Coordinates of C-alpha atoms and ligand atoms in Angstrom, one line a residue:
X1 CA 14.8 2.9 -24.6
X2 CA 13.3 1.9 -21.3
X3 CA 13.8 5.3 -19.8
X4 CA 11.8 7.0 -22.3
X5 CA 7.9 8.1 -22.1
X6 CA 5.2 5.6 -23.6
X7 CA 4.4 8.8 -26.2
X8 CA 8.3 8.5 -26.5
X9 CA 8.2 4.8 -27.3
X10 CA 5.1 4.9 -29.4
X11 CA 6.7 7.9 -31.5
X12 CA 10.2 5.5 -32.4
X13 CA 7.7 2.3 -33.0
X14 CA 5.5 4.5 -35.6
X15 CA 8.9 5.8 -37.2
X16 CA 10.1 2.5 -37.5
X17 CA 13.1 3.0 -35.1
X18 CA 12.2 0.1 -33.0
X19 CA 9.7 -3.0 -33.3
X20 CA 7.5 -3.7 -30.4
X21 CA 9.2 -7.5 -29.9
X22 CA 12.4 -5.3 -29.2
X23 CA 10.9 -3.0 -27.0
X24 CA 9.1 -6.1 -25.4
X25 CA 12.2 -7.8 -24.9
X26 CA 13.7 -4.7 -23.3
X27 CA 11.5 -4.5 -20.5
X28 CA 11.3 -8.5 -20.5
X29 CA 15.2 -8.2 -19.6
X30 CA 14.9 -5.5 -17.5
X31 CA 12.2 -7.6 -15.5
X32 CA 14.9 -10.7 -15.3
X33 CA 17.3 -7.7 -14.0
X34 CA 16.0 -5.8 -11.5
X35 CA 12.6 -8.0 -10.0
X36 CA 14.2 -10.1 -7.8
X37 CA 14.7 -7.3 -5.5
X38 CA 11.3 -5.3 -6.5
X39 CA 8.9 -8.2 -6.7
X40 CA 6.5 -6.3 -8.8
X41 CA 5.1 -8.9 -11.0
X42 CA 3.5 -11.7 -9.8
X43 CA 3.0 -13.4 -13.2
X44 CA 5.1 -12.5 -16.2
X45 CA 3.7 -14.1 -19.5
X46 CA 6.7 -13.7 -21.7
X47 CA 5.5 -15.5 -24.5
X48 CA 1.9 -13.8 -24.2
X49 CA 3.7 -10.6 -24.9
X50 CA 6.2 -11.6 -27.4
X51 CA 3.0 -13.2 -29.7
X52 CA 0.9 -9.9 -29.0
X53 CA 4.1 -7.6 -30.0
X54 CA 4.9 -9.6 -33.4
X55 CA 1.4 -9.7 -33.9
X56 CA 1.5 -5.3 -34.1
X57 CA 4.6 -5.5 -35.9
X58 CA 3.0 -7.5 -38.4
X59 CA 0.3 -4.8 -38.8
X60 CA 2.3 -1.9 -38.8
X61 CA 4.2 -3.5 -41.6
X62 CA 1.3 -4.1 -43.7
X63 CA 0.8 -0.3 -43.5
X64 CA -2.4 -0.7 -40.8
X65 CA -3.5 2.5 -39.3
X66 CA -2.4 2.0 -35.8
X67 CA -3.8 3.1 -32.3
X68 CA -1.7 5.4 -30.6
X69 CA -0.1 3.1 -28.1
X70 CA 0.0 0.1 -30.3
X71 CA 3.0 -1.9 -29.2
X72 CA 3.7 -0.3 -26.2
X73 CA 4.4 -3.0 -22.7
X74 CA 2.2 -2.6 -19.7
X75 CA 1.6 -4.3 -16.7
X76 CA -1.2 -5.4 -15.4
X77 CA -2.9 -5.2 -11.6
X78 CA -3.3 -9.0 -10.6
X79 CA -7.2 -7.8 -9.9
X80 CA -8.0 -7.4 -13.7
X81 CA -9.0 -10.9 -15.7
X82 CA -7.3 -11.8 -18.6
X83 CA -8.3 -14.9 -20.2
X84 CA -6.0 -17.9 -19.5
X85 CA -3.4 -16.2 -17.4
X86 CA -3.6 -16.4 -13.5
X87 CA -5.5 -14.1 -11.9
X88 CA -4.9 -14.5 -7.8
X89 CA -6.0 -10.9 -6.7
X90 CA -2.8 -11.3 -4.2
X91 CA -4.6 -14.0 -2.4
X92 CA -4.3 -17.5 -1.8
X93 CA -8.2 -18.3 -2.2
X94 CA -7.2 -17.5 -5.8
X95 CA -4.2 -19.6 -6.5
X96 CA -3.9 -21.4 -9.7
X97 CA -7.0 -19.9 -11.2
X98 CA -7.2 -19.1 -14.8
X99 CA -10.4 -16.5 -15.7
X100 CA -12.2 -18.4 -19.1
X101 CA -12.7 -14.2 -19.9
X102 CA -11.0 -10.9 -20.4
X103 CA -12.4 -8.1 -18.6
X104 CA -13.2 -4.9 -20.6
X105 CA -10.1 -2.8 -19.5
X106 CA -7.9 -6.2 -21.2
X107 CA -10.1 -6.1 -23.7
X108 CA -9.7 -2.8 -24.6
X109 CA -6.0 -2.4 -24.3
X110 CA -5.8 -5.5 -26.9
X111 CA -7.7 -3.7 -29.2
X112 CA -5.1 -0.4 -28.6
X113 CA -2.3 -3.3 -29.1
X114 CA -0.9 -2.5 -25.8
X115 CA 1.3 -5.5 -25.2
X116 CA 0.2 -6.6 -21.9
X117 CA 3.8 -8.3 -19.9
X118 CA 2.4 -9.8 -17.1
X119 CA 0.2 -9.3 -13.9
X120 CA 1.6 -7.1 -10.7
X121 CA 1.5 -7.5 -7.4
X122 CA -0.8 -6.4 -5.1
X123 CA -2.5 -6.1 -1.5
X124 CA -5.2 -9.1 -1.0
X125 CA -7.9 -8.0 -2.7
X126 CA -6.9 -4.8 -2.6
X127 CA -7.2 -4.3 1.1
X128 CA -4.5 -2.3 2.0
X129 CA -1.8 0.9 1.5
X130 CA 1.5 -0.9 1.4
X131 CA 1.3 -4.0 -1.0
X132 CA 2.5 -5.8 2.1
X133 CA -1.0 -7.9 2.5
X134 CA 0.1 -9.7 -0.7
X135 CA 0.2 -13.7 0.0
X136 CA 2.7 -13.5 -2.3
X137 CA 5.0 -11.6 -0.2
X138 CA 5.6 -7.4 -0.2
X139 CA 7.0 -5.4 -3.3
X140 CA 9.7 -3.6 -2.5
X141 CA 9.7 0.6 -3.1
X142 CA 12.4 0.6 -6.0
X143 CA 13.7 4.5 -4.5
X144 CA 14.6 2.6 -1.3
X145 CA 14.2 -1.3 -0.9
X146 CA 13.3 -1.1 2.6
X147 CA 9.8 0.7 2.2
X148 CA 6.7 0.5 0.6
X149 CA 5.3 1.3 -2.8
X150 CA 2.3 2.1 -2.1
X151 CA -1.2 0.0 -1.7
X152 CA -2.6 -1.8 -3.1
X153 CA -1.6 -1.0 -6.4
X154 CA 2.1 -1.1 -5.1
X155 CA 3.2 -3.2 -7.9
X156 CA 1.9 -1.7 -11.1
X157 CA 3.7 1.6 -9.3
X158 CA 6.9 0.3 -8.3
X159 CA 6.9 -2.0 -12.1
X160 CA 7.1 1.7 -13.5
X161 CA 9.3 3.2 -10.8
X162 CA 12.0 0.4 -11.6
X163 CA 11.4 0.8 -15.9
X164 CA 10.3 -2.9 -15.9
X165 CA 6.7 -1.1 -17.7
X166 CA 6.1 2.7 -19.2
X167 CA 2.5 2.2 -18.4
X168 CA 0.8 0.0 -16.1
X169 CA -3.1 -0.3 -14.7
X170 CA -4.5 -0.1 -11.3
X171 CA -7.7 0.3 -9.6
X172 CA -8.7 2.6 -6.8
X173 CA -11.2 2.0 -4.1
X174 CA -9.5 4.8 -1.5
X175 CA -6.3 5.3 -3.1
X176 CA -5.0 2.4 -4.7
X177 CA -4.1 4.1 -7.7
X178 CA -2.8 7.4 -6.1
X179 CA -0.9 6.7 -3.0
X180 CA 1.0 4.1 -4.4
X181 CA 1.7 6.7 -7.0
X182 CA 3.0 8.7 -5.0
X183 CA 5.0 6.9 -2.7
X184 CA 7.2 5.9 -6.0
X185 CA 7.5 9.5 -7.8
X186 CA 4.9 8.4 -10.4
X187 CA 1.7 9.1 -11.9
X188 CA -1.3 7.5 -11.4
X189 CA -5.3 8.6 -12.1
X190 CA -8.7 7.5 -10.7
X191 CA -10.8 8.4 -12.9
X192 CA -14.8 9.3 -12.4
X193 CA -16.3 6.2 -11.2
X194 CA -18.3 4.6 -13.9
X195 CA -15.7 6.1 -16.7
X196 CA -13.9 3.0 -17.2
X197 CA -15.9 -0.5 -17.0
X198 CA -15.4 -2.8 -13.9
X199 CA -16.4 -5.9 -16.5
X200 CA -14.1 -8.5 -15.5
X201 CA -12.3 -6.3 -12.1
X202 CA -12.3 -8.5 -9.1
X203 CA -15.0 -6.7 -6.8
X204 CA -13.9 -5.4 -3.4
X205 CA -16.2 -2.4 -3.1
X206 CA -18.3 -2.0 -6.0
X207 CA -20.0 1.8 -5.6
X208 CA -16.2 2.2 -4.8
X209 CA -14.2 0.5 -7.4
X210 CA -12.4 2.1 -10.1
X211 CA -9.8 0.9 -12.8
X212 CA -7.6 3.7 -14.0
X213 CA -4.4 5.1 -15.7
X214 CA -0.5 4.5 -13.9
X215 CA 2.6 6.3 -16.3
X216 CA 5.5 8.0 -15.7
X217 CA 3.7 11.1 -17.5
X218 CA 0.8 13.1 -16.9
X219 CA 0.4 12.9 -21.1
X220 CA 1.5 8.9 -21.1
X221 CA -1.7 8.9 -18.3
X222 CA -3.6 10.5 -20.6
X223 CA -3.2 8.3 -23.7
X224 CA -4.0 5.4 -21.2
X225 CA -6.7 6.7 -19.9
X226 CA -8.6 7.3 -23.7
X227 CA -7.8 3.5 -24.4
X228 CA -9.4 1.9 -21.5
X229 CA -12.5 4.6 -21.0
X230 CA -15.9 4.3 -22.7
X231 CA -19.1 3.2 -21.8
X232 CA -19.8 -0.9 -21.8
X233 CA -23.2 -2.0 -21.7
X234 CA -21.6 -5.2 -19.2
X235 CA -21.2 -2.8 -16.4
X236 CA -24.4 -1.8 -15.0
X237 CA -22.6 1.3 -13.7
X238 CA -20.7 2.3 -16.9
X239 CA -21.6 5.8 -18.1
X240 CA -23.2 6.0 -20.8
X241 CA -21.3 9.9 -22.4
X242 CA -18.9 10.9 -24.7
X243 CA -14.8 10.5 -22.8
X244 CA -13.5 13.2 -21.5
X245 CA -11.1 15.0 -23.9
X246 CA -7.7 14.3 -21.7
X247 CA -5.0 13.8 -24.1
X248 CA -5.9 16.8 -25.5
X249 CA -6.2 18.6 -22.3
X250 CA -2.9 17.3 -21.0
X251 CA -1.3 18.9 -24.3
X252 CA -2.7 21.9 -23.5
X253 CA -1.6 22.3 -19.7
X254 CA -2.9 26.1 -19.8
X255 CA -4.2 26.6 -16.5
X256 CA -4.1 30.4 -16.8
X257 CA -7.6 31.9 -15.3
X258 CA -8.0 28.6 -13.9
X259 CA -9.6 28.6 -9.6
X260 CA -7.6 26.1 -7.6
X261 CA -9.0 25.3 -4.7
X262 CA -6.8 24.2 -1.6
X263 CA -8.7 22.0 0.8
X264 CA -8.1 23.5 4.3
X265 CA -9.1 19.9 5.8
X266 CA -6.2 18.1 4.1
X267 CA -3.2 19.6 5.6
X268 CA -1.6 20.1 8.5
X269 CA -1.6 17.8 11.4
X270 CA -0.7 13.9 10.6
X271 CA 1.1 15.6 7.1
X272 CA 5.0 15.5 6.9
X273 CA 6.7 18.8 7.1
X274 CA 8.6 18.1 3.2
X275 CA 5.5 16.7 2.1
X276 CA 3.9 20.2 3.1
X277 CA 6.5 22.2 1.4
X278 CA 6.4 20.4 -2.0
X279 CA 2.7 20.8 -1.9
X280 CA 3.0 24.9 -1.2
X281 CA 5.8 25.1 -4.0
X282 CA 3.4 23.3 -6.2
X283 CA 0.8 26.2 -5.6
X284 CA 3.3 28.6 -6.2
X285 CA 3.9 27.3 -9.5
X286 CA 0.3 26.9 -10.4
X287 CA -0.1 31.0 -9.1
X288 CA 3.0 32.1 -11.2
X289 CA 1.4 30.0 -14.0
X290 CA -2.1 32.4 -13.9
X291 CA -3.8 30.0 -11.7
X292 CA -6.2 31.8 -9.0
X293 CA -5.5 30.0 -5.5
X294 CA -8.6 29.6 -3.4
X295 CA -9.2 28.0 0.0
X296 CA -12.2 25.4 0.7
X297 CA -13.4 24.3 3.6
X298 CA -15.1 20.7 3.1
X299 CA -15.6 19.6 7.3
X300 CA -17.6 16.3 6.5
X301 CA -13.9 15.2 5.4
X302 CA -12.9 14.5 8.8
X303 CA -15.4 11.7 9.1
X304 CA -14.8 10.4 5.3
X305 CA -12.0 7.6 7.1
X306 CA -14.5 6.3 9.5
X307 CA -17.0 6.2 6.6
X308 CA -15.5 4.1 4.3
X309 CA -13.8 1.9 6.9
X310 CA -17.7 0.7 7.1
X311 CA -19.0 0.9 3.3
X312 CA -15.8 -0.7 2.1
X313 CA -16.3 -3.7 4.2
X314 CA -19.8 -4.2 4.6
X315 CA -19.5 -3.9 0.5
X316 CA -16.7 -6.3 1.0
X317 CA -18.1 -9.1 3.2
X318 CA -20.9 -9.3 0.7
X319 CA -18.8 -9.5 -2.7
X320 CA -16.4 -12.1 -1.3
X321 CA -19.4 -14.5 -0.3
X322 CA -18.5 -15.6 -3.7
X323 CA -15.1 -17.1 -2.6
X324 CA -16.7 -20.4 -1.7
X325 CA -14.6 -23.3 -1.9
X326 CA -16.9 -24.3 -4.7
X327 CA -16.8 -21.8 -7.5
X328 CA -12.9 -20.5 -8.4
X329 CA -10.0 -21.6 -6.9
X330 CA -8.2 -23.3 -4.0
X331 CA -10.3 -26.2 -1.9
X332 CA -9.7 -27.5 1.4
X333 CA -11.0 -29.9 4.2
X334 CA -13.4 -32.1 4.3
X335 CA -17.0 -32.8 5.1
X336 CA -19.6 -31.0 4.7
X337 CA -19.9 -27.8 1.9
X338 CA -19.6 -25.9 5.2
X339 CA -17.5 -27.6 7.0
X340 CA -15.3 -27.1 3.2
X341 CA -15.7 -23.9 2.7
X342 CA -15.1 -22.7 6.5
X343 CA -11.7 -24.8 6.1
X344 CA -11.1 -23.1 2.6
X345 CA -11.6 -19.4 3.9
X346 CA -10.1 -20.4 7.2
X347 CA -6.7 -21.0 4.9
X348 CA -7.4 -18.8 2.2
X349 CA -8.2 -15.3 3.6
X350 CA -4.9 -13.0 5.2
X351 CA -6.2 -11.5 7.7
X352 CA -6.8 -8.3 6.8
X353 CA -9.5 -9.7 4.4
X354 CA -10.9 -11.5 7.4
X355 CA -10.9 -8.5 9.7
X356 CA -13.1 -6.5 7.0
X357 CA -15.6 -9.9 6.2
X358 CA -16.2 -10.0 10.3
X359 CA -16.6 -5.9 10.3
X360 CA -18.7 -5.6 7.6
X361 CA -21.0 -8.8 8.2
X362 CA -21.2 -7.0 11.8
X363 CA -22.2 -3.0 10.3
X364 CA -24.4 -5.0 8.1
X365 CA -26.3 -7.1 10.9
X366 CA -29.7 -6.7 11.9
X367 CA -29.9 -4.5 14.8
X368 CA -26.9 -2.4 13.9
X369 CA -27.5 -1.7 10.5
X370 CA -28.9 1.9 10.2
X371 CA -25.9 3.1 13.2
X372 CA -23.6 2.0 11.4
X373 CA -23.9 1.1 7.6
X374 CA -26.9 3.7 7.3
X375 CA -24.8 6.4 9.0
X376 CA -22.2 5.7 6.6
X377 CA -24.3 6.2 3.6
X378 CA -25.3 9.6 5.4
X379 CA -21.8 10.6 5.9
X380 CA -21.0 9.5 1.9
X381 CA -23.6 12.1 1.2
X382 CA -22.5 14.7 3.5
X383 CA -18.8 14.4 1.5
X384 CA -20.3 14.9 -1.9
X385 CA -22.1 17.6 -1.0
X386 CA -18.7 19.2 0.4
X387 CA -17.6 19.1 -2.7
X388 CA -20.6 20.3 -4.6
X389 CA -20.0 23.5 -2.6
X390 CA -16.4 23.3 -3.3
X391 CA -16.4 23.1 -6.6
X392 CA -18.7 26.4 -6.9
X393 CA -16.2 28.4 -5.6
X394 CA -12.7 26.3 -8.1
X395 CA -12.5 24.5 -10.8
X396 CA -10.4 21.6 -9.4
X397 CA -9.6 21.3 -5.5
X398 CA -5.7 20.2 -4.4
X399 CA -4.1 18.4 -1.5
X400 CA -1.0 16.2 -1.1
X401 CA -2.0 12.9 -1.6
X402 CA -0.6 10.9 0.9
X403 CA 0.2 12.3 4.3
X404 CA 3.8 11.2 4.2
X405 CA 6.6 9.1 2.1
X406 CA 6.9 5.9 2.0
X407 CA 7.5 4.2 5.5
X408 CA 9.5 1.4 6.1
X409 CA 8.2 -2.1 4.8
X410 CA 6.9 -4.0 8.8
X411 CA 6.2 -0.4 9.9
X412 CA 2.6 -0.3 10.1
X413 CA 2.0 -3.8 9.0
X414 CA 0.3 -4.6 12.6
X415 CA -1.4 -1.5 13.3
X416 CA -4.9 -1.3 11.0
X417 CA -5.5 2.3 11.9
X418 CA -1.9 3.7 11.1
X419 CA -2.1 2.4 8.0
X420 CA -6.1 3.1 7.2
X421 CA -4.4 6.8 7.7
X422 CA -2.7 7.1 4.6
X423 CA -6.0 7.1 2.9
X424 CA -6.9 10.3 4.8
X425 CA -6.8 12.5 1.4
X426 CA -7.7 10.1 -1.6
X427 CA -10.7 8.2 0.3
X428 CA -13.5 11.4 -0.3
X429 CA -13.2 11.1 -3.8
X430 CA -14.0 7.6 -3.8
X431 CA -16.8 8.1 -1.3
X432 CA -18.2 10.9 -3.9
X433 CA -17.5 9.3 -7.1
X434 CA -14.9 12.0 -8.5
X435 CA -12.2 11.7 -10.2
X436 CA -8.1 12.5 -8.4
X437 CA -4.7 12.5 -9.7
X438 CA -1.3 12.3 -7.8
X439 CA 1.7 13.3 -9.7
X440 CA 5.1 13.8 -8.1
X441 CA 5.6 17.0 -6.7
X442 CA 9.0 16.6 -5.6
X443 CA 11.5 15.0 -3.3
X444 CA 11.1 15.5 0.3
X445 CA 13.3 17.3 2.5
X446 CA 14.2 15.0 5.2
X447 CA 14.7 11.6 3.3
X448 CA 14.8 12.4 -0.5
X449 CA 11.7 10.4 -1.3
X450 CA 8.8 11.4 -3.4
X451 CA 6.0 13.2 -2.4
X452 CA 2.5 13.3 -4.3
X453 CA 0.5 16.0 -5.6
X454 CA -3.0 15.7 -5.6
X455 CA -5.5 17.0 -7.9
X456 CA -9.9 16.4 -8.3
X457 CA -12.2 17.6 -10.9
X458 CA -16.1 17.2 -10.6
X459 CA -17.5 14.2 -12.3
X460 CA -16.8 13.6 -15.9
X461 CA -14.7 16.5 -15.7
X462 CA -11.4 14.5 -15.5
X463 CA -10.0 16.6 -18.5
X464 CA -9.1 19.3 -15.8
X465 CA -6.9 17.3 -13.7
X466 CA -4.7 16.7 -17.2
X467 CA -4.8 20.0 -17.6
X468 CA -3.4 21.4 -14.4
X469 CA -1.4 18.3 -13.9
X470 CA 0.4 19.1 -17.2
X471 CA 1.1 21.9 -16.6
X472 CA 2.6 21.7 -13.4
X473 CA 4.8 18.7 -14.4
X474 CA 6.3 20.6 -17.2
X475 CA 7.3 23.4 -14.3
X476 CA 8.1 21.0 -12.3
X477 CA 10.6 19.1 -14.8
X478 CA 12.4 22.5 -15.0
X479 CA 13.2 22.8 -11.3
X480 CA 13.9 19.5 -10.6
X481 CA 16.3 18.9 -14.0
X482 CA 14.1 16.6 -15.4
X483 CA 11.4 14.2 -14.4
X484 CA 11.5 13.7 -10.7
X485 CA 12.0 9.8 -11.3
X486 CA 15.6 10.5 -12.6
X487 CA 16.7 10.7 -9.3
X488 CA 15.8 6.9 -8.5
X489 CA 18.3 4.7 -8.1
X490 CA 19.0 2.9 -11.0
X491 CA 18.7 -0.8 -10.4
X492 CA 19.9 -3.6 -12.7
X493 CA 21.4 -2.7 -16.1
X494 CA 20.2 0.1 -18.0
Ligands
LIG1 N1 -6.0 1.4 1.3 C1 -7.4 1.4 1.1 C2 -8.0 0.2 1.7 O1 -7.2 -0.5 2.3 C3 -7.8 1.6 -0.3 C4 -7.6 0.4 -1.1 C5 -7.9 0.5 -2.6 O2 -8.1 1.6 -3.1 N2 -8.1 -0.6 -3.2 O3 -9.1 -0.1 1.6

């Protein structure tokens, strides 16, 4: 049962085939089984998940009219509060701490009866492209133990990659949701910014951050996606419109007529040769599908790195001001509240955290504000205005979405730039607000590890990524004899 899709499992729970505390308990084993090695989860909440399951069962036998993914496990990035269970953001600063609140996205999945297993591992708070920034120690790439899975969603991605969860959330500042996607042969979806609330999401960098959608489907992303979207009066930047059709549009994966515009920036140098080739067969699938291949150009995207390696701190250094010694979570030292909190933060902060507090309290200082901060903002504006232009001339624009596969876990650990690099093709999205996709294109040539496929749609236009990413997967199932995940190494019992 684990192996199946979340529409799969949803299907045998509404026939009756299965409960939810039986599905529950399946992935609850399967967790016991295989996350020693993965370390995906850094809080399961075994009898949260039970109660929650028996509560739908109970329902569903009382003949309620159920949500679509009622009873269906998830897991949840350790970034997203839920009330009473430990919320560390993969940081020591937040050890022990139980929120008193559920954010909107928990919220919301309670009310869709999504049974919610536990909270997943991630890079301190969120800083980071390899889930090895964690304070709780790196999450292992289930196709190959010794690499990454992606950051700094790396364990919501690698919970799905390994069956422990059908579904799980992440967020997405420059690629959280996406790289770590693909780095596992999974999907995962950043939706428009302001599409799903950020109520109750641990702020790194707010005009950035973005909660969104991780399955092992395009459609199971799209189901996930219509639970947690919708405007919320408690986010300030929630938009207030109607949700994007995209279960609907991933059922209709017609791309036929359809202008797909390849972004001439994203390719070439710094890209791996098999991630290249998976990305050119992907076109050729979408072109024998009826789609109309176009070439951008979008040249402000060669700055979009430096860019947000100044908004996403400064935004940073600001937001975790908060982290005070006095307010949530650990305390140390002695003395004065400054004396306390420079002990607290001295111990509590990785540093990677601290490297972006001291460069963004620096772009954000008086005397250097406007060269650096303010340029950034200028830049920002350039980007979405590369991709006003390119979207006049396709409907959606493509790239791979991480230059390469997964590297090896202590490969880049020590060099900031290297990694900042594997951002180079989700980050303008981010910086413009739009929405992106990755979904597995295939398995590269020279180490037989997943590569992602990437795929934006103006704002509020997320339906068209379903669309094209639908139908591609469905092609892309044929070739590769199934779902490209298949091909994982199957740890623990099945
Ligand atoms: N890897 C990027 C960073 O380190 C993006 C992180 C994210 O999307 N949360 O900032």
């Amino acid at each position: 049962m684990i192996n199946k899709s979340a529409v799969e499992m949803a299907e045998s729970l509404s026939k009756g085939e299965i409960t939810s505390v039986e599905l529950t308990k399946a992935h609850l084993n399967q967790i016991n089984e295989v996350d020693g090695q993965v370390h995906a989860f850094l809080h399961v909440d075994t009898q949260g998940a039970l109660d929650q399951a028996s509560q739908v069962d109970a329902k569903r036998s009382a003949g309620e009219k159920m949500p679509a993914l009622a009873g269906v496990p998830l897991a949840l990035k350790d970034v997203l509060v839920q009330k009473g269970i430990p919320t560390t953001c993969g940081s020591k600063m937040l050890e022990g701490w139980r929120p008193p609140y559920d954010s909107t996205v928990v919220r919301k999945l309670k009310e869709n009866g999504i049974v919610i297993l536990g909270k997943t591992n991630m890079d301190e708070f969120a800083m980071g492209s390899s889930t090895e920034n964690s304070a709780y120690g790196p999450t292992k790439n289930p196709w190959d133990l010794t690499r990454i899975p992606g950051g700094s969603g790396g364990g919501s991605s690698a919970s799905l990659a390994s069956f422990q969860a059908p579904l799980a959330i992440g967020t997405d500042t420059g690629g959280s949701i996406r790289q770590p996607a693909a780095v596992t042969g999974t999907v995962g979806v950043k939706p428009t910014y302001g599409a799903v609330s950020r109520y109750g999401l641990v702020a790194f960098s707010s005009s950035l951050d973005q909660a969104g959608p991780c399955a092992r489907t395009v459609l199971d992303a799209a189901y996930l996606h219509e639970a947690i979207a919708g405007h919320d009066p408690l986010d300030s930047t929630s938009i207030n419109a109607q949700v994007p059709a995209v279960v609907a549009a991933a059922k209709d994966g017609n791309v036929k007529g359809m202008k797909i515009g390849v972004i001439k920036e994203l390719q070439g140098d710094g890209y791996q040769a098999g991630v290249l080739k998976l990305f050119n067969e992907s076109l050729e699938i979408l072109a024998s599908l009826g789609a109309e291949i176009v070439e951008v150009s979008c040249k402000y995207f060669d700055y979009a790195l430096a860019a947000y390696y100044l908004i996403a701190p400064s935004e940073c250094s600001s937001n975790l001001a908060r982290f005070d010694a006095m307010r949530y979570g650990i305390r140390s030292g002695q003395g004065s509240a400054e004396e306390v909190m420079n002990s607290t933060r001295q111990i509590g902060f990785g540093r990677e955290v601290k490297r972006r507090i001291i460069l963004g309290t620096y772009a954000l200082s008086s005397g250097y504000y406007d060269a650096y901060y303010g340029s950034a903002q200028k830049v920002r504006t350039l980007i979405s205005r590369d991709f006003e232009s390119a979207f006049k001339l396709a409907d959606v624009l493509v790239s791979p979405t991480a230059p390469t596969t997964a590297f090896k876990i202590g490969e880049k650990s020590n060099d900031p730039i290297a990694m900042y690099l594997n951002d180079i093709a989700t980050i303008p999205t981010n910086l413009a607000g739009i929405g992106g996709m990755s979904l597995p294109s295939g398995l590269a040539a020279e180490d037989g590890l997943p590569a992602g496929f990437q795929i934006m749609a103006p704002a509020m236009k997320d339906d068209l990524m379903y669309k094209v990413g639908a139908a591609l997967e469905a092609e892309l199932n044929t070739k590769w004899q199934g779902p490209i995940l298949n091909s994982a190494p199957k740890l623990g019992a099945k």
